[in-house]
Amino acid sequence: MTLAPETTDLKIQLRLDNSADDWFTVCDLSLLLPGRGVAALLPDGRQAAIFRDRAGSLYAIDNRDPFGGAAVLSRGLTGTHQGRPYVASPLLKQRFDLESGRCLDDETVAVRAYEVRAAA
Amino acid sequence: MTATDGATPTIVLVGHGMVGQRFLEALAERGLTAAHRVVVLCEEPRPAYDRVALTSYFSGKTPEELSMTDMAFIEKEGIELHIGDPAETIDREAKRVTARSGLVVDYDVLVLATGSYPFVPPVPNKDARGCFVYRTIEDLLAIEEYASTRTTGAVVGGGLLGLEAAGALKGLGLTSHIVEFAPRLMPVQVDEGGGAALLRTIEDMGLSVHTGVGTQEIVVDEDGAVTGMKLSDGSELSADLVVFSAGVRPRDQLARESGLTVGERGGIAVDEQCRTVNDPHVFAIGECALASDGRVYGLVAPGYEQAETAAAAIAADEAEELTFTGADLSTKLKLLGVDVASFGDAHGTAEDCLDVVYSDSRSGLYKKLVIGRDGTLLGGILVGDAEAYGTLRAFTGTVPPVSPESLVLPAGAGGPVQLGPTALPDDAIICSCNNVRKGTIRGAVTEHNCTTVPEVKKCTKAGTTCGSCVKVLGQLVTAELEASGVVVDKGLCGCFSQTREELYEIVLALRINTYQDLLDRYGRDSAKGGDGCDVCKPAVGSIIASLAPTIGASGYVLDGEQAALQETNDHFLANLQKNGSYSVVPRIPGGEITPEGLIVIGEIARDFGLYTKITGGQRIDMFGARVEQLPLIWTRLVDAGFESGHAYGKSLRTVKSCVGQTWCRYGVQDSVRMAIDLELRYRGLRSPHKLKSAVSGCARECAEAQSKDFGIIATSGGWNLYVGGNGGATPRHADLLAQDLNDAELIKLIDRFLMFYIRTADRLERTSTWLERIPGGLDHVRDVVVEDSLGICEELESLMTAHVAHYRDEWADTINDPEKLSRFVSFVNAPDTPDPVVGFVPERDQIKPDLPLLSIGLRPADDVLEGSAQR
Ligand code: SRM
Ligand SMILES: Cc1cc2nc3c(=O)[nH]c(=O)nc-3n(C[C@H](O)[C@H](O)[C@H](O)COP(=O)(O)OP(=O)(O)OC[C@H]3O[C@@H](n4cnc5c(N)ncnc54)[C@H](O)[C@@H]3O)c2cc1C
Ligand code: SF4
Ligand code: FES
């Protein structure tokens, strides 16, 4: 794979392992449109869906829709439900909490959530 | 193997059907599952499912979606469920049941809920290959498989189930016959007049009906497969497939063999507690039971009541002494497109009762109410229009607050009177499947704080079975909320308290051209400054796009903030497929395409390995493109002169055409030219839902214009304009808006019509539902767009003129914009790497999505239409 050239100062970084100080640099912060997601390919072959809201906060969850199986959560519409940020899957519209990864429409389902930061 | 456990008393349930499952729930509600070992023997290869909704399998429900059994419930209650293991013998002396697998269970209480089996008349060759019954999911799977290679089907029996089965065969693409021994269809539920109206409707649907004849023999070929049947009047019918639906019989064999009393015509005899008359330790419930009133009930509602009764008797709960002494036999046909309902004493068997009948056989309408001497509504039959079923059924047994005539007369003839649900007495039964009264529903709102229909359904079980009461349920919940001072929120979503129509007016009047501005100024306080939601973002995005040139917004949906408002389809200007790939649909106006155009599409599809299909909209769809391929594909398409077909947008899809006057010997106008003109005029117009159109060159209507949002049919004097047609899930024939228009008049009227629709419709509301909903309906629309009664026609026309003048192909814009193009990648950090989850396997010389990983969960909503998933 070829990685995109990194040009600006602030980079989006994901923490791959919560117990370690293992931050993976994804791309420039400027590539993230508020209210819209992007997908990132992780070193282990997994995919993360990364979002930025209007206030500038960043979120990252697994990209794969556990209902439909396709890796498309990054392409869903985002919003706020009871004060919490979510993305609605573009396949069958189930909503996922962006902070915890929990599905708001089926409490038995959740996707992995990643810690994410913008760093120089 | 003997499975006993001396300490805890054991309840054994034989049969895990609809009633059996309800019985288990009733046990759990009474805490009996905690104090007992509960063993269930289930014959079918799957736990209880919704048999009432069986036919919806053919309209797309999966067996999983039909399931009524929550495995978490079974587990939590510690119920031992043995699937695919029927009871074979009962030893009442030893109080012991033996199942087919050899499993032996000793019981303290035995409950039989074995249901019915379909009755198959003893005609020769009744078991031939191609003969089926219609009772279980397995039956349906077998029918579906067999039907896939056949063309003609026949159903023996014209009752409720027979008609459902015939409708299903028709849905599978078979020419279908119905053979009914009685002189009319649905003899049990409807009378002669109703039968005549029903016959007309059924025949209009393309089913052939043969009444007053019996089936004498099934005819088979040398391989033993069905080829037809001989009828009692000497005639023969050819058919490749026969479904017997000639009634059901209680499954009482097991009970009979164990010495329990069964009725003369079958059914395990029980008393008012549903206890068998011979053995206090054995109960029978549901369709296998012969109730104390001497009847076997073939409906689910009485079965549910029996389940509750038996559970209460087992609990010996003195406070709750339930008895089952009889039940209501109301029914409504669930076959798509036919409205038939009967309720209460439909045949007027009560002494001295009177009938009120309204009948119009021309339009297939028949309505009869049975009224007692004192004005009490006793029952009735509705054919052709069962709109009032929910309310009338609830009024049964009471004197309705308005005259009975006004309840059955059609609009314009002095009726109908809208009976508000508030007029119903508290003990009126609203949901007869689950025996839920109005008082209970009100209580759910006032005491249990339910505020939505789904909450009330969960709390009371009302509306969870056949669904025919859900409409009245909704009215009641709204009325109750309003009565208790809650202002019922008609707002678009949690972010806006305005309706879509109100937001449109605000955007237009104040020239608001961004979503954030609208949200921050007019959103609910709690939503201001926030991120909005997935309901209002696309809705507002669509309003802004429709009005773009007028309010000074960019008409390009990927510009600035607008990109973040679009559903994924609009965002990538393509349709998302199940594996994460996309489809590509170039516009082919009017369905007319040059050989060169076809070749270009063919070459592109071949070069990118796409699956190609001729769509139902007279154009070509190429499936299986990865996001990063979309710009490459479109560069070639745009070079060849193609533009976006907006198959992804809530916007104009296709204007279909017939070949028309130019070639066809019947054609009276140039329908192809008109279709192309209209398609080019309205392309790219964002609207509350998709818009479809068609133009036919004469009244033969080969382009199916009357099923379109706006459809045009040529006349020798010009064009007739039809509006509000719809195919899809709830088809509607379009209404004639104006006749014999010339080209300019036609276009002017369509401009006004579309802009008025865009202005006033709700989100995701097609023109058909909009026309049905808005006060005054078609007459009002005609007043506004033809007579200009609101004085807005000039404005409507100028909005359309602005749209037409500013139209640009969004794919051409996109491939020329490097910043937008950079979004068409699978991975932001690896733009050249394709998404490995998107895979394909070969099928019929092309590809299809490879889905090994998919479907690990079930979708939660029962209604998942494009963009309209309900929550
Ligand atoms: C491709 C096509 C089927 C085909 O293989 O022929 C198709 C495919 C889809 N239809 Fe359709 N419909 C297609 C013709 C139709 C027709 C026939 C027609 O247009 O004459 C109808 C009935 C006519 C009508 O709409 O009144 C039709 C009624 C629907 C409906 C039900 C609409 C309704 O009002 O009930 C939906 C669901 C919705 O819109 O909510 C739907 C939704 C869909 C979606 C968009 C579902 C989705 O979100 O994935 C499908 C996606 C297509 C794709 O990925 O490219 N499709 N669909 C046809 C594309 C026509 C085209 O060239 O644009
Ligand atoms: C197509 C269709 C449409 C219908 N529409 C309606 C409607 O609109 N309204 C309405 O009220 N009713 C309707 N019904 C009828 C409704 O489905 C029945 O009234 C209801 O299912 C009865 O429930 P039950 O539990 O008594 O029987 P069932 O649901 O038939 O369940 C009995 C179960 O017991 C099992 N069983 C039998 N013997 C044994 C054994 N020895 N050991 C273990 N298991 C055994 C059977 O395999 C079956 O699974 C419809 C039925 C059909 C087929
Ligand atoms: S609608 Fe009329 S003009 Fe058009 S193809 Fe059919 S018969 Fe010919
Ligand atoms: S009447 Fe059937 S679900 Fe309510």
Coordinates of C-alpha atoms in Angstrom, one line a residue, chain B residues 651-863:
Chain B
S651 CA -34.9 13.4 -7.5
L652 CA -36.2 12.7 -11.0
R653 CA -35.4 9.1 -11.9
T654 CA -36.7 8.2 -15.4
V655 CA -39.3 9.3 -17.8
K656 CA -40.2 6.1 -19.5
S657 CA -41.6 6.1 -23.0
C658 CA -43.3 3.9 -25.5
V659 CA -42.1 4.0 -29.1
G660 CA -45.2 6.1 -30.0
Q661 CA -46.5 7.6 -33.2
T662 CA -43.2 7.5 -35.0
W663 CA -43.2 3.7 -35.3
C664 CA -46.3 2.3 -33.7
R665 CA -49.4 2.0 -35.9
Y666 CA -51.6 3.1 -33.0
G667 CA -49.6 6.1 -31.8
V668 CA -51.3 9.5 -31.9
Q669 CA -48.4 11.7 -30.6
D670 CA -44.6 11.5 -30.4
S671 CA -44.3 10.1 -27.0
V672 CA -40.5 9.5 -27.2
R673 CA -39.8 13.2 -27.9
M674 CA -42.0 14.3 -25.1
A675 CA -40.4 11.8 -22.7
I676 CA -36.9 13.1 -23.6
D677 CA -38.0 16.7 -23.2
L678 CA -39.5 16.1 -19.8
E679 CA -36.6 14.0 -18.6
L680 CA -34.1 16.7 -19.6
R681 CA -36.3 19.5 -18.1
Y682 CA -36.7 17.9 -14.7
R683 CA -33.3 16.0 -14.4
G684 CA -31.5 16.8 -11.2
L685 CA -34.5 18.3 -9.4
R686 CA -34.2 17.3 -5.7
S687 CA -37.5 16.5 -4.1
P688 CA -39.0 15.0 -0.9
H689 CA -38.9 11.6 -2.5
K690 CA -38.0 10.2 -5.9
L691 CA -40.0 11.3 -8.9
K692 CA -40.9 9.0 -11.8
S693 CA -42.7 9.7 -15.0
A694 CA -43.7 8.0 -18.3
V695 CA -45.3 9.0 -21.6
S696 CA -47.5 6.7 -23.6
G697 CA -48.3 7.4 -27.3
C698 CA -51.9 6.3 -27.0
A699 CA -54.5 5.0 -24.6
R700 CA -53.0 1.4 -24.8
E701 CA -50.6 2.8 -22.3
C702 CA -47.5 0.7 -23.0
A703 CA -45.3 3.0 -20.9
E704 CA -47.5 2.5 -17.8
A705 CA -47.9 6.3 -17.3
Q706 CA -50.7 5.8 -14.8
S707 CA -48.3 4.2 -12.3
K708 CA -46.1 7.3 -12.2
D709 CA -45.8 10.4 -10.1
F710 CA -46.7 12.3 -13.2
G711 CA -47.8 10.3 -16.3
I712 CA -48.8 11.5 -19.7
I713 CA -51.0 9.7 -22.2
A714 CA -51.4 11.0 -25.7
T715 CA -54.8 11.8 -27.1
S716 CA -55.7 12.8 -30.6
G717 CA -56.2 16.3 -29.1
G718 CA -52.9 16.5 -27.2
W719 CA -51.9 15.1 -23.8
N720 CA -53.7 13.9 -20.7
L721 CA -51.8 14.5 -17.5
Y722 CA -52.2 12.0 -14.6
V723 CA -50.7 12.5 -11.2
G724 CA -50.1 10.6 -8.0
G725 CA -49.4 7.2 -9.5
N726 CA -47.1 4.7 -7.7
G727 CA -45.8 1.2 -8.2
G728 CA -43.8 -0.2 -5.3
A729 CA -45.2 -1.5 -2.1
T730 CA -48.5 0.3 -2.1
P731 CA -49.4 0.7 -5.7
R732 CA -51.8 3.5 -6.7
H733 CA -53.3 4.4 -10.0
A734 CA -52.7 8.0 -11.0
D735 CA -55.6 10.5 -11.1
L736 CA -56.4 12.5 -14.2
L737 CA -55.4 16.1 -13.5
A738 CA -56.2 17.7 -16.9
Q739 CA -57.1 16.7 -20.4
D740 CA -56.1 17.4 -24.0
L741 CA -53.3 19.8 -23.2
N742 CA -50.9 21.2 -25.8
D743 CA -47.1 20.9 -25.2
A744 CA -46.8 24.3 -23.5
E745 CA -49.8 23.8 -21.3
L746 CA -48.6 20.3 -20.3
I747 CA -45.2 21.6 -19.2
K748 CA -46.5 24.5 -17.4
L749 CA -48.9 22.3 -15.4
I750 CA -46.2 19.8 -14.6
D751 CA -43.9 22.6 -13.4
R752 CA -46.6 23.9 -11.1
F753 CA -47.6 20.4 -9.9
L754 CA -44.0 19.4 -9.0
M755 CA -43.1 22.6 -7.3
F756 CA -46.3 22.5 -5.2
Y757 CA -45.5 19.0 -4.2
I758 CA -41.9 19.9 -3.3
R759 CA -43.2 22.7 -1.2
T760 CA -45.9 20.9 0.8
A761 CA -44.9 17.2 1.0
D762 CA -43.4 15.6 4.0
R763 CA -40.0 14.0 3.9
L764 CA -39.9 10.7 2.0
E765 CA -43.5 11.2 0.9
R766 CA -44.2 10.1 -2.7
T767 CA -46.8 12.1 -4.6
S768 CA -49.3 9.3 -4.1
T769 CA -49.2 9.4 -0.3
W770 CA -49.0 13.2 -0.4
L771 CA -52.1 13.4 -2.6
E772 CA -54.0 11.1 -0.2
R773 CA -52.9 13.0 2.8
I774 CA -53.3 16.7 2.1
P775 CA -56.6 18.2 3.0
G776 CA -58.9 18.4 0.0
G777 CA -56.8 15.9 -2.0
L778 CA -56.8 16.0 -5.8
D779 CA -59.5 18.7 -5.9
H780 CA -57.4 21.0 -3.8
V781 CA -54.3 20.4 -6.0
R782 CA -56.3 21.0 -9.1
D783 CA -57.6 24.3 -7.6
V784 CA -54.1 25.4 -6.8
V785 CA -52.2 24.3 -9.9
V786 CA -54.9 24.7 -12.6
E787 CA -57.2 27.4 -11.2
D788 CA -54.4 29.2 -9.3
S789 CA -56.7 29.5 -6.3
L790 CA -53.8 30.5 -4.0
G791 CA -52.2 32.9 -6.5
I792 CA -48.9 31.1 -6.3
C793 CA -48.6 29.6 -9.8
E794 CA -46.3 32.3 -11.1
E795 CA -43.9 31.7 -8.2
L796 CA -44.1 28.0 -8.7
E797 CA -43.2 28.4 -12.4
S798 CA -40.4 30.8 -11.8
L799 CA -38.8 28.4 -9.2
M800 CA -38.9 25.7 -11.9
T801 CA -37.5 28.0 -14.5
A802 CA -34.6 28.8 -12.2
H803 CA -34.0 25.1 -11.6
V804 CA -33.9 24.3 -15.3
A805 CA -31.6 27.3 -16.1
H806 CA -29.1 26.3 -13.4
Y807 CA -28.9 22.5 -14.0
R808 CA -25.4 21.1 -14.3
D809 CA -24.4 17.5 -14.5
E810 CA -23.0 16.7 -11.1
W811 CA -20.7 13.9 -12.3
A812 CA -19.1 16.2 -14.9
D813 CA -18.6 18.8 -12.1
T814 CA -17.1 16.1 -9.8
I815 CA -14.5 14.6 -12.2
N816 CA -13.3 18.2 -12.9
D817 CA -12.7 19.0 -9.2
P818 CA -9.6 17.4 -7.7
E819 CA -10.6 18.1 -4.1
K820 CA -14.0 16.3 -4.5
L821 CA -12.3 13.5 -6.4
S822 CA -10.0 12.9 -3.4
R823 CA -13.0 11.7 -1.4
F824 CA -13.5 8.8 -3.8
V825 CA -11.0 6.4 -2.0
S826 CA -11.6 3.4 0.2
F827 CA -8.9 4.5 2.7
V828 CA -7.8 8.0 3.6
N829 CA -4.4 6.8 4.5
A830 CA -4.0 4.3 1.6
P831 CA -5.8 5.8 -1.4
D832 CA -4.5 3.1 -3.8
T833 CA -5.7 0.2 -1.7
P834 CA -9.1 -1.2 -2.5
D835 CA -11.4 -2.3 0.4
P836 CA -10.6 -6.0 0.9
V837 CA -14.1 -6.6 2.2
V838 CA -15.6 -5.9 -1.3
G839 CA -15.4 -9.2 -3.0
F840 CA -17.2 -10.9 -5.8
V841 CA -17.9 -14.5 -7.1
P842 CA -19.0 -15.5 -10.5
E843 CA -22.6 -16.2 -11.4
R844 CA -24.2 -16.8 -14.8
D845 CA -21.2 -15.5 -16.7
Q846 CA -21.0 -12.3 -14.6
I847 CA -20.2 -11.4 -11.0
K848 CA -22.2 -11.1 -7.8
P849 CA -21.2 -9.9 -4.3
D850 CA -19.4 -12.4 -2.2
L851 CA -20.9 -12.3 1.2
P852 CA -19.3 -14.9 3.4
L853 CA -19.1 -12.5 6.3
L854 CA -22.5 -11.0 6.1
S855 CA -25.7 -11.3 8.0
I856 CA -24.5 -11.9 11.5
G857 CA -27.4 -10.0 12.9
L858 CA -31.0 -9.2 12.0
R859 CA -32.2 -5.8 11.1
P860 CA -34.3 -4.3 13.9
A861 CA -36.9 -2.3 11.9
D862 CA -39.6 -4.2 10.1
D863 CA -39.8 -1.6 7.4

